CSV table of C-alpha atoms and ligand atoms in Angstrom, one decimal:
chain,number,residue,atom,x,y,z
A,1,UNK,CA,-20.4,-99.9,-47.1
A,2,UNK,CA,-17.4,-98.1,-46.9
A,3,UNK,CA,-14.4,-100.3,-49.1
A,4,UNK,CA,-12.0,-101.1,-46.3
A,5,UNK,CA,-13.9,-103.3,-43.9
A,6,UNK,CA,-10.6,-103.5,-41.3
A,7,UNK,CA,-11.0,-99.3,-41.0
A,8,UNK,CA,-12.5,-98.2,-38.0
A,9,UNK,CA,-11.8,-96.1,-34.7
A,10,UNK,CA,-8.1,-96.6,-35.0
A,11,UNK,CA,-7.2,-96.0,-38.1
A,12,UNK,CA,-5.5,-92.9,-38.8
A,13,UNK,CA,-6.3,-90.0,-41.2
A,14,UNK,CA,-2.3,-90.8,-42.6
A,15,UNK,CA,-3.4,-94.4,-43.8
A,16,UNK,CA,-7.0,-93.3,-45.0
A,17,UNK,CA,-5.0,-90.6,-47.2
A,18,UNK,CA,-2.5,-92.9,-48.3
A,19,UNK,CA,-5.2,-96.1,-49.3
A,20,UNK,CA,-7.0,-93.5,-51.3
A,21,UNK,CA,-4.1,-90.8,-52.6
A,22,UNK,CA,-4.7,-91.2,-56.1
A,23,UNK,CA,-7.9,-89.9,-55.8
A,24,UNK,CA,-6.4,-86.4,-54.1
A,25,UNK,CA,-6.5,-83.3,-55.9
A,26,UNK,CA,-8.0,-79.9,-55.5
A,27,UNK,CA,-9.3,-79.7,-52.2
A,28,UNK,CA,-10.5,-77.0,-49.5
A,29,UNK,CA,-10.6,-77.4,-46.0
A,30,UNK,CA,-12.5,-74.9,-43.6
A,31,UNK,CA,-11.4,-74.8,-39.8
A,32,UNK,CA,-7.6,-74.6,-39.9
A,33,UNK,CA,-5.4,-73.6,-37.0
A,34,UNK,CA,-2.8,-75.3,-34.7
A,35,UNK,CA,-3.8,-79.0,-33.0
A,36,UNK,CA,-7.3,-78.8,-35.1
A,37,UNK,CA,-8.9,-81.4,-37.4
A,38,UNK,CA,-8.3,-78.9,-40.1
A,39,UNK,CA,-4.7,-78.9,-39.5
A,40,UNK,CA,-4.5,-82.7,-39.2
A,41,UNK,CA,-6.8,-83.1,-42.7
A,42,UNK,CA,-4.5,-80.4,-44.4
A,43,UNK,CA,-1.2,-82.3,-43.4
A,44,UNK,CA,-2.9,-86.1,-44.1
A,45,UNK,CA,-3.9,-84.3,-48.0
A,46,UNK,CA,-0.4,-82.5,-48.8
A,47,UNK,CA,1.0,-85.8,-48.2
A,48,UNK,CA,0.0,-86.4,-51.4
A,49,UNK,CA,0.3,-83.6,-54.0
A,50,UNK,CA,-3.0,-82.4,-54.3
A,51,UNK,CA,-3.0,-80.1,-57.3
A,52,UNK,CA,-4.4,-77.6,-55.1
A,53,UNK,CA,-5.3,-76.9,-51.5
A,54,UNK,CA,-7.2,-74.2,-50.1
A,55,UNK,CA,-7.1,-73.4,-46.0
A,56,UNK,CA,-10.0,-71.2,-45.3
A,57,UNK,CA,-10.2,-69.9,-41.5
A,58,UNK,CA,-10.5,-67.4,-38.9
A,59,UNK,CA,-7.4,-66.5,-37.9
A,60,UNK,CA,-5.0,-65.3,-40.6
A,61,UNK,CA,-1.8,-66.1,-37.9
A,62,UNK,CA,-2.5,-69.6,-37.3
A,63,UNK,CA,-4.0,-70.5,-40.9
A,64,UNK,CA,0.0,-69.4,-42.0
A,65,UNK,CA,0.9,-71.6,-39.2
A,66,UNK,CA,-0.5,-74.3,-40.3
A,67,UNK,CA,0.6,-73.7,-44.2
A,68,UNK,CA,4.2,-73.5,-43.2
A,69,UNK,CA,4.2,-77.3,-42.1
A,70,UNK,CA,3.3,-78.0,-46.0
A,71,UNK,CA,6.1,-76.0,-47.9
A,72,UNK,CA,6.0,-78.0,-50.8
A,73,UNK,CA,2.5,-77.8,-51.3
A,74,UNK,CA,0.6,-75.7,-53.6
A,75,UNK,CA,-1.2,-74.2,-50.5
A,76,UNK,CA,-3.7,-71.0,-50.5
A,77,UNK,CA,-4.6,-69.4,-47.4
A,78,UNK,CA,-8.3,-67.4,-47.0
A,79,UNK,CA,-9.3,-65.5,-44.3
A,80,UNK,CA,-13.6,-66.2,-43.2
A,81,UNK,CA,-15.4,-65.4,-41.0
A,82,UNK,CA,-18.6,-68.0,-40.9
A,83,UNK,CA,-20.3,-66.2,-38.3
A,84,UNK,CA,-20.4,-63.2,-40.9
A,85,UNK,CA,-22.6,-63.6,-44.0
A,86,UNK,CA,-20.8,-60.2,-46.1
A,87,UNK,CA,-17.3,-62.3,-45.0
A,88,UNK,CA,-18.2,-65.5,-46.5
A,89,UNK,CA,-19.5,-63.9,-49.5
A,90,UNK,CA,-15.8,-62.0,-49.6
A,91,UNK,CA,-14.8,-65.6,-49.2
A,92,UNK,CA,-16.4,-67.1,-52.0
A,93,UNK,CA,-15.4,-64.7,-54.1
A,94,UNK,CA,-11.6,-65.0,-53.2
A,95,UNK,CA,-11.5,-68.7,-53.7
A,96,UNK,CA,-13.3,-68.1,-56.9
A,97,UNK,CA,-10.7,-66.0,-58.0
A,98,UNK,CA,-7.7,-68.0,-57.1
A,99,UNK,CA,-9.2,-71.1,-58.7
A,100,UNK,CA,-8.7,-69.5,-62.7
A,101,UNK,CA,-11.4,-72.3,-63.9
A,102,UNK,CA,-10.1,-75.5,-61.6
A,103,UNK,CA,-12.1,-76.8,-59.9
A,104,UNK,CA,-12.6,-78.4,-55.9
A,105,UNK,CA,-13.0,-82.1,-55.8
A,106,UNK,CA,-14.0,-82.1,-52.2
A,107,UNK,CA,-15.0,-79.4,-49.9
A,108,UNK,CA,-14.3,-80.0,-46.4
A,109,UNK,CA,-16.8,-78.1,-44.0
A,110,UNK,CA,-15.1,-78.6,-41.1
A,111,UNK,CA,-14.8,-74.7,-38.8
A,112,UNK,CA,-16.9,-74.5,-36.1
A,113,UNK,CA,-17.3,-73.5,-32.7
A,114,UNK,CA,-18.4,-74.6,-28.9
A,115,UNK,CA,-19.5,-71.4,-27.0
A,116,UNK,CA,-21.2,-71.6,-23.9
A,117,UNK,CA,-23.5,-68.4,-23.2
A,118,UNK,CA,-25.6,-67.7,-26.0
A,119,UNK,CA,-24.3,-64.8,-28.1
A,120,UNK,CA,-25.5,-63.3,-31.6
A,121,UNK,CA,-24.2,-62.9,-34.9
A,122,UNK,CA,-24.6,-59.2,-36.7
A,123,UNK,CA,-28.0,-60.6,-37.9
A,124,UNK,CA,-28.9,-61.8,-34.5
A,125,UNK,CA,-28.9,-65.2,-35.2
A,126,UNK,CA,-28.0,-67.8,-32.2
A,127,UNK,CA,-23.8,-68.0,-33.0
A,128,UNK,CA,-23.3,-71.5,-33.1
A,129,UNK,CA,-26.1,-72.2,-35.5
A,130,UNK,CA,-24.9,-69.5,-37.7
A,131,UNK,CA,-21.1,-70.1,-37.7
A,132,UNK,CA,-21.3,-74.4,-37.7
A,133,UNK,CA,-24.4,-74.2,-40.2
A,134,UNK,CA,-25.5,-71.1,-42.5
A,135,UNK,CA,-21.7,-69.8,-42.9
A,136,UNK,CA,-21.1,-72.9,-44.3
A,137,UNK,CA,-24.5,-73.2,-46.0
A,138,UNK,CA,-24.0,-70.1,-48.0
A,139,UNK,CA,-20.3,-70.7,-48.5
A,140,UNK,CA,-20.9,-74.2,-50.3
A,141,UNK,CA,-23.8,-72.9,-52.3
A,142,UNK,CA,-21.8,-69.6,-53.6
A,143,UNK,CA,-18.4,-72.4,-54.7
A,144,UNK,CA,-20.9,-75.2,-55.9
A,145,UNK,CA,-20.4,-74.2,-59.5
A,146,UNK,CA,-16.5,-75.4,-58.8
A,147,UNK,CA,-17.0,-78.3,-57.4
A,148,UNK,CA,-16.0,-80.8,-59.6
A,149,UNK,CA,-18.5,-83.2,-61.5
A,150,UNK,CA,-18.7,-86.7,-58.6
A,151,UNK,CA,-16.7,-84.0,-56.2
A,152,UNK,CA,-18.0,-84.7,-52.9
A,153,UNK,CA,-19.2,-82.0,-49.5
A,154,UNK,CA,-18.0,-83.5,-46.5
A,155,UNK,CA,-19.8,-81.8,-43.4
A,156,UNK,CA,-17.6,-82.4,-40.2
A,157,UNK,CA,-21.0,-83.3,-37.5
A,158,UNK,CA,-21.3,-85.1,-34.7
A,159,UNK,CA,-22.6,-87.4,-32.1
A,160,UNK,CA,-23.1,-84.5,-30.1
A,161,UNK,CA,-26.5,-84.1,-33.0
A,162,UNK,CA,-28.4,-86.5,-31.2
A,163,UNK,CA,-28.7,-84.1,-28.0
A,164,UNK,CA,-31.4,-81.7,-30.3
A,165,UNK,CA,-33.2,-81.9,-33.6
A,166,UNK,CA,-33.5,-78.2,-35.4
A,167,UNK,CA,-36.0,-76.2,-33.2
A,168,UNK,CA,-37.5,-74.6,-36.2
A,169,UNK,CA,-39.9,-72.2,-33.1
A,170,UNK,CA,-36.8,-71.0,-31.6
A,171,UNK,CA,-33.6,-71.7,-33.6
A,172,UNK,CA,-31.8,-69.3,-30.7
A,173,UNK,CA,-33.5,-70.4,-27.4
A,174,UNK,CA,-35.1,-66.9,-27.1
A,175,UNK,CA,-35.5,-66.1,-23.2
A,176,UNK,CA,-38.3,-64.2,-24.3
A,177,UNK,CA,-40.2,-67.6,-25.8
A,178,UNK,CA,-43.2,-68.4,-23.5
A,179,UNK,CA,-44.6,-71.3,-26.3
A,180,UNK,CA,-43.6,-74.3,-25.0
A,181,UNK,CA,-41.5,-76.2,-27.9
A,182,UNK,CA,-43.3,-78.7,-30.3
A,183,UNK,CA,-42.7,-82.3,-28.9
A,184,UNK,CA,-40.6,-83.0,-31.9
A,185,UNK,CA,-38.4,-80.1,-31.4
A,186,UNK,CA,-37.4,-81.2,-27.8
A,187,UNK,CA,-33.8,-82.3,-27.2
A,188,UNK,CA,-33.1,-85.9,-25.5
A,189,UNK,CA,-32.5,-85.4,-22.0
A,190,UNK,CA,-29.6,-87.0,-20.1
A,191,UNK,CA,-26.9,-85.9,-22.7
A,192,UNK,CA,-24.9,-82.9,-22.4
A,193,UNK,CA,-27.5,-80.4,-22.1
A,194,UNK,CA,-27.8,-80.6,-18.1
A,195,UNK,CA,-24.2,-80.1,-17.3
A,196,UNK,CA,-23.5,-77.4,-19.8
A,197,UNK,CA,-26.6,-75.1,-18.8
A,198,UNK,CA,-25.5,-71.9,-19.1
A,199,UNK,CA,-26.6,-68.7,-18.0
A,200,UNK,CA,-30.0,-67.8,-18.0
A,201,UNK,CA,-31.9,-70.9,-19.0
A,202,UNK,CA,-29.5,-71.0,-22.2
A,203,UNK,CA,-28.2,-74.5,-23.0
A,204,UNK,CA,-25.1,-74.8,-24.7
A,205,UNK,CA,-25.0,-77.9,-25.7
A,206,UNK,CA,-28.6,-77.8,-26.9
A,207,UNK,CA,-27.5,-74.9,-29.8
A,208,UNK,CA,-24.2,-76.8,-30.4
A,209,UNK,CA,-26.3,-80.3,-31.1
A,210,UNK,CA,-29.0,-78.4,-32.9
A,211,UNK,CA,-25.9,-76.7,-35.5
A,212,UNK,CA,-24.7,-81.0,-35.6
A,213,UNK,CA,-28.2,-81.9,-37.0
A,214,UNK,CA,-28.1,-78.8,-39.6
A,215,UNK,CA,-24.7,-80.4,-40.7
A,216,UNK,CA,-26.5,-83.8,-41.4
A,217,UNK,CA,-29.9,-82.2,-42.9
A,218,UNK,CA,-27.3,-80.1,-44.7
A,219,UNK,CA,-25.9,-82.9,-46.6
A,220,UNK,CA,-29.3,-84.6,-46.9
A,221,UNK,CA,-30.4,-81.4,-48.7
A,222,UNK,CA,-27.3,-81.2,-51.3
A,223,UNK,CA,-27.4,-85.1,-52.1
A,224,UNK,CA,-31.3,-84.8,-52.9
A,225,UNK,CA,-29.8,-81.9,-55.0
A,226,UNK,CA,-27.2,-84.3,-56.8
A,227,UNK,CA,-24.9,-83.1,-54.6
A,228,UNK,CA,-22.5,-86.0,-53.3
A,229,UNK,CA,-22.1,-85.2,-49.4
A,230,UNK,CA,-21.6,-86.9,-46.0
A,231,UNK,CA,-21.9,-85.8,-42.5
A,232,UNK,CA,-19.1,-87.0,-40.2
A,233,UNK,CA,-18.5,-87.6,-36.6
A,234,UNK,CA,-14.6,-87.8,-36.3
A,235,UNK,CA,-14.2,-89.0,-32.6
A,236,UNK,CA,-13.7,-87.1,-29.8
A,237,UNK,CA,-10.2,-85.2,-30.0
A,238,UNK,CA,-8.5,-83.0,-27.5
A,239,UNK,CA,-8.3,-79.7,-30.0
A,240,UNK,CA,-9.6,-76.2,-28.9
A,241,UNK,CA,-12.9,-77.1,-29.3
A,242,UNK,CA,-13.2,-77.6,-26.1
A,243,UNK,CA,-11.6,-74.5,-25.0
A,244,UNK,CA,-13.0,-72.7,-21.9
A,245,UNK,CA,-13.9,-76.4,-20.6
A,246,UNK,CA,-12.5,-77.9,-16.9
A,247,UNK,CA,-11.5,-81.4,-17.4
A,248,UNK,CA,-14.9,-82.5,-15.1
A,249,UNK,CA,-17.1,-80.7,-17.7
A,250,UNK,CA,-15.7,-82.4,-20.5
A,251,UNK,CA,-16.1,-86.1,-19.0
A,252,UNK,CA,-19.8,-84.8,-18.2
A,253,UNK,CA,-20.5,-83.3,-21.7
A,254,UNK,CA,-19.6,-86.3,-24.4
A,255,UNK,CA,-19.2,-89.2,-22.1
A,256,UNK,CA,-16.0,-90.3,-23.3
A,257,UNK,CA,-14.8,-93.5,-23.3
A,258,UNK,CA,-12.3,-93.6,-26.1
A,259,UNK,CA,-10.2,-90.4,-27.2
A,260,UNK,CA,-8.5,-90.6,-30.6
A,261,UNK,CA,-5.5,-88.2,-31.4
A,262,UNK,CA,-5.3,-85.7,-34.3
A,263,UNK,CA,-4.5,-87.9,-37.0
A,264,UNK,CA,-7.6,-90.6,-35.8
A,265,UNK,CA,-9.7,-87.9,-35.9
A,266,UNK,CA,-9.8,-87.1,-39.3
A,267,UNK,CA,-10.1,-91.0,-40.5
A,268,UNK,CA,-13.8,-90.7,-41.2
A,269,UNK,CA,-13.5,-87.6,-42.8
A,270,UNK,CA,-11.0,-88.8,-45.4
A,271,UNK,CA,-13.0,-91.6,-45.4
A,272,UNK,CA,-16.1,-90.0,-46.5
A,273,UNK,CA,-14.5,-87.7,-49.0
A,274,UNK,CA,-12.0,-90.4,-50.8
A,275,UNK,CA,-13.4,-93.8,-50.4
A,276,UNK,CA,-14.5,-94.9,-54.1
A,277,UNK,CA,-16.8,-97.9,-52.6
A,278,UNK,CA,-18.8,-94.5,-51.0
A,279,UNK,CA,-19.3,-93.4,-55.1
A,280,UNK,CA,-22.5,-95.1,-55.6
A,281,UNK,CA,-23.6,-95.3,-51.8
A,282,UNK,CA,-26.9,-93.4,-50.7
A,283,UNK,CA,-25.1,-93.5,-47.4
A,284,UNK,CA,-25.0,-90.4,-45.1
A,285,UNK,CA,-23.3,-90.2,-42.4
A,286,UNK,CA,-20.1,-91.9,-40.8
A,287,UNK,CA,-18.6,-92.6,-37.9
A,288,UNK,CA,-15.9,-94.9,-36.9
A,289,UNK,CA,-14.7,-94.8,-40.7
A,290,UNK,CA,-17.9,-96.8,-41.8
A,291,UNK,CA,-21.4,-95.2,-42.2
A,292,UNK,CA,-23.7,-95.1,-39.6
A,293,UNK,CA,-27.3,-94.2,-39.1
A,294,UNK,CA,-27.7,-91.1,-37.6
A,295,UNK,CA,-30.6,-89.9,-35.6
A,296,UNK,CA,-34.0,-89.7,-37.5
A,297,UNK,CA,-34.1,-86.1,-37.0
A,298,UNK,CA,-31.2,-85.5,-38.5
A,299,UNK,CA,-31.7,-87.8,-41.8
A,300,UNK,CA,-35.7,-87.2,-42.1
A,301,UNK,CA,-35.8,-85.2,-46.0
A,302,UNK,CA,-38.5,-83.0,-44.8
A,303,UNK,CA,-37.0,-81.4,-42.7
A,304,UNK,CA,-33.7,-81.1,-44.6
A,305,UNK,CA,-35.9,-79.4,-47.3
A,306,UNK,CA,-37.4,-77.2,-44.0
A,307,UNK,CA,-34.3,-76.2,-43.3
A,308,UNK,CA,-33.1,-75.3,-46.6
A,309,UNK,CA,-35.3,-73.1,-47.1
A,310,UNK,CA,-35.0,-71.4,-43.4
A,311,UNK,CA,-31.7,-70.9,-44.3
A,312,UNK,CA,-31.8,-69.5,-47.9
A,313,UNK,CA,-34.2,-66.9,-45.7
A,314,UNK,CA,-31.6,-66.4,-43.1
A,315,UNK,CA,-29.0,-65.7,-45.6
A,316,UNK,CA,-30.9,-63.8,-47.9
A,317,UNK,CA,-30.6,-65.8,-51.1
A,318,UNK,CA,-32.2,-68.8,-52.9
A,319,UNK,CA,-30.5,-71.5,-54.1
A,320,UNK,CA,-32.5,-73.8,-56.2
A,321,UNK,CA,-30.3,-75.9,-57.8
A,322,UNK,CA,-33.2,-78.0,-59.1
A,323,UNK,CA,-33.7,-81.8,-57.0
A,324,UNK,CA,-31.5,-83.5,-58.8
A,325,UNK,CA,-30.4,-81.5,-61.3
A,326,UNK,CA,-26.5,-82.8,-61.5
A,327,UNK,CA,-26.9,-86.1,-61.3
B,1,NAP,N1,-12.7,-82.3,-31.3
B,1,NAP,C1,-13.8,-83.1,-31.2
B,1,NAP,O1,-13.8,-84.0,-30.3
B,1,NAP,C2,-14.9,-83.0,-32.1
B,1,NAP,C3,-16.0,-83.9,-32.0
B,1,NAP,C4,-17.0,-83.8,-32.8
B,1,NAP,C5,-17.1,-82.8,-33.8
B,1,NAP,N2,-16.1,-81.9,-33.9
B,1,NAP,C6,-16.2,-80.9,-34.9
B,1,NAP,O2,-14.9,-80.9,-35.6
B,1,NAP,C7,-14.8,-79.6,-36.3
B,1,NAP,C8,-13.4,-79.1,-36.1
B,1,NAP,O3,-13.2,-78.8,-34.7
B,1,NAP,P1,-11.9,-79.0,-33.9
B,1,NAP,O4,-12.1,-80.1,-32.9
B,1,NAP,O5,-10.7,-79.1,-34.8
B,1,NAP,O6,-11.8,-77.7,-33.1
B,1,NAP,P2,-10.9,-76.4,-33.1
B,1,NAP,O7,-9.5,-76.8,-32.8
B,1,NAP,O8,-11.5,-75.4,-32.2
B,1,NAP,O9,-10.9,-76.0,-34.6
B,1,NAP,C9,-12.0,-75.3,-35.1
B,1,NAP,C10,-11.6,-74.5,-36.3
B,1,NAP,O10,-12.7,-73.7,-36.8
B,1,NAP,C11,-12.2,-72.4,-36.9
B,1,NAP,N3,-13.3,-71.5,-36.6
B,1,NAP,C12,-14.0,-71.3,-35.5
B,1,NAP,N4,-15.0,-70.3,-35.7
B,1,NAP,C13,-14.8,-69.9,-36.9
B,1,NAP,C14,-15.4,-68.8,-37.7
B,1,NAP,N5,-16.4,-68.1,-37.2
B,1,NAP,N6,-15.0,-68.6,-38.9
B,1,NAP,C15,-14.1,-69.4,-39.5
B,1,NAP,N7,-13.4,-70.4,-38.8
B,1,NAP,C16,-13.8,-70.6,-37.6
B,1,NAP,C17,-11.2,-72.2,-35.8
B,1,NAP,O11,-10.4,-71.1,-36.0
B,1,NAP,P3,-9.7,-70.2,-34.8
B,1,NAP,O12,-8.9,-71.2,-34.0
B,1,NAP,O13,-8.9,-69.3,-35.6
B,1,NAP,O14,-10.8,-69.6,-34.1
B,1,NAP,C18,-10.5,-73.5,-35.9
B,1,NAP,O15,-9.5,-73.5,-36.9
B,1,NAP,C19,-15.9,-78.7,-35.7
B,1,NAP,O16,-16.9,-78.6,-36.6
B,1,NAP,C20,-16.4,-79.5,-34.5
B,1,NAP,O17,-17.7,-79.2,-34.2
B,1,NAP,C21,-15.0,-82.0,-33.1
């Protein structure tokens, strides 16, 4: 159980930060620009002196719009592209470089996108499953030597990962698939995925909730590595996530009853990568500021060790890091 039994969907990401400051120091946060979660987690950290604090983003413009609200920070800015494997590999190696032997006590994996027709990386892999998981697969595996011994992987999910489990037989929704799916690889119907349907037979929401589940089996993968990592849903915030979305389409897609603003939204998040009670937890995934069971799809090992090894493929290297091997 997470340590501060009154936090929970109101508490902001400025009180999380400050219960838990002393416990801030080198930190790197993916998914920075202007009204995102990675701007709000960036602010809510430089708060309190990290020792370092890497941005890593898309767009070099807004990442040195964000870094100009923390002046007095020790603040790095690196451009990545998750969607590109040869970028985050240029990534890695950049972070590597300004890091001179410190080291990264959490890693927030927190970029990703919302598209709604189905388009392919430069390997031809389904977009949102390659930018919201095996960009940020390959990234944390290539800086796992810096992370710090107990430093912690926090893997911004969400609810939005019980609308599809992985679809192992067609990771991209391939119109040219005639196989009918595995009954375990079906998504739940009467989510998002109706009111989303996008143009010819591809289903948004459906890619987006199967790249949510990777984020969970992600971190179900590094923790049976001796990895310490949580999967978060931080709320539903109005950021640019949703851009491209009329207001009808929004109500339709996540059912909202309760919207939290920018510095709500990144609570859980803090949460997950401060909270000492979290330390010897074998908790993974939180919502609301308090862990949470997520789907069984999502939290089931095998599949996290399926999808490991799908994605070492995908990416084109192998990273055994032993089970358990750093515990
Ligand atoms: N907002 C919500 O209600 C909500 C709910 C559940 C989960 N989430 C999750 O929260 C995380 C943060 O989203 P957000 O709401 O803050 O959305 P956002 O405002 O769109 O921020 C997403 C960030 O990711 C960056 N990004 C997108 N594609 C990228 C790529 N290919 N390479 C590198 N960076 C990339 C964006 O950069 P550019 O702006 O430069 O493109 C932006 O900084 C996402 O993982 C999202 O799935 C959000």
């Amino acid at each position: 159980m997470a340590s501060v039994e009154q936090f929970g969907a109101e508490t902001s990401g400025t009180e999380v930060a400050g219960r838990f400051a002393k416990r801030i120091e080198g930190v790197l946060i993916t998914g920075v620009s202007p009204n995102s979660l990675g701007e709000s987690l960036a602010t809510a950290i430089a708060a309190h002196s990290p020792s370092h604090l890497i941005l890593a983003s898309r767009t070099p413009a807004k990442l040195q719009a964000v870094a100009a609200l923390i002046p007095h920070v020790n603040v790095s800015c690196v451009h990545v592209d998750f969607s590109s494997f040869p970028s985050v590999r240029a990534a890695a190696s950049a972070i590597t470089r300004l890091l001179h032997g410190r080291k990264i006590d959490v890693l927030f994996n927190n970029a990703g996108i919302n598209v709604f027709s189905r388009q392919l990386n430069a390997e031809g892999i389904e977009l949102q499953f390659a930018t919201n998981h095996l960009g940020p697969f390959l990234f944390t595996n290539l800086l796992l030597p810096l992370l710090a011994s107990g430093g912690r992987v926090v893997n911004t999910s969400s609810e939005a990962h019980r609308i599809s489990p992985v679809r192992f037989s067609d990771l991209g929704q391939d119109p040219e698939k005639k196989e009918m799916l595995p009954p375990d690889e079906e998504p739940r119907r009467g989510m998002g995925e109706g009111i989303l349907r996008g143009m010819g037979g591809y289903e948004p929401a459906v890619a987006y909730g199967q790249s949510k589940t990777a984020n969970v089996l992600f971190a179900v993968g590094l923790n049976g590595r001796g990895v310490k990592s949580f999967a978060v849903m931080p709320g539903t915030i109005r950021t640019d996530i949703v851009r491209g979305l009329d207001e009808e389409g929004l109500q339709g897609l996540l059912r909202v009853e309760k919207w939290k603003d920018l510095d709500q939204g990144v609570a859980t998040n803090l949460v997950a990568a401060l909270d000492p009670a979290l330390d010897g937890e074998r908790g993974l995934y939180l919502d609301d500021c308090q862990l949470k069971r997520p789907s069984k799809w999502a939290s089931d090992p095998e599949k996290a060790e399926r999808l490991w090894r799908l994605s070492e493929e995908l990416v084109g290297q192998k990273f055994d890091l032993g089970m358990k091997s750093r515990l």
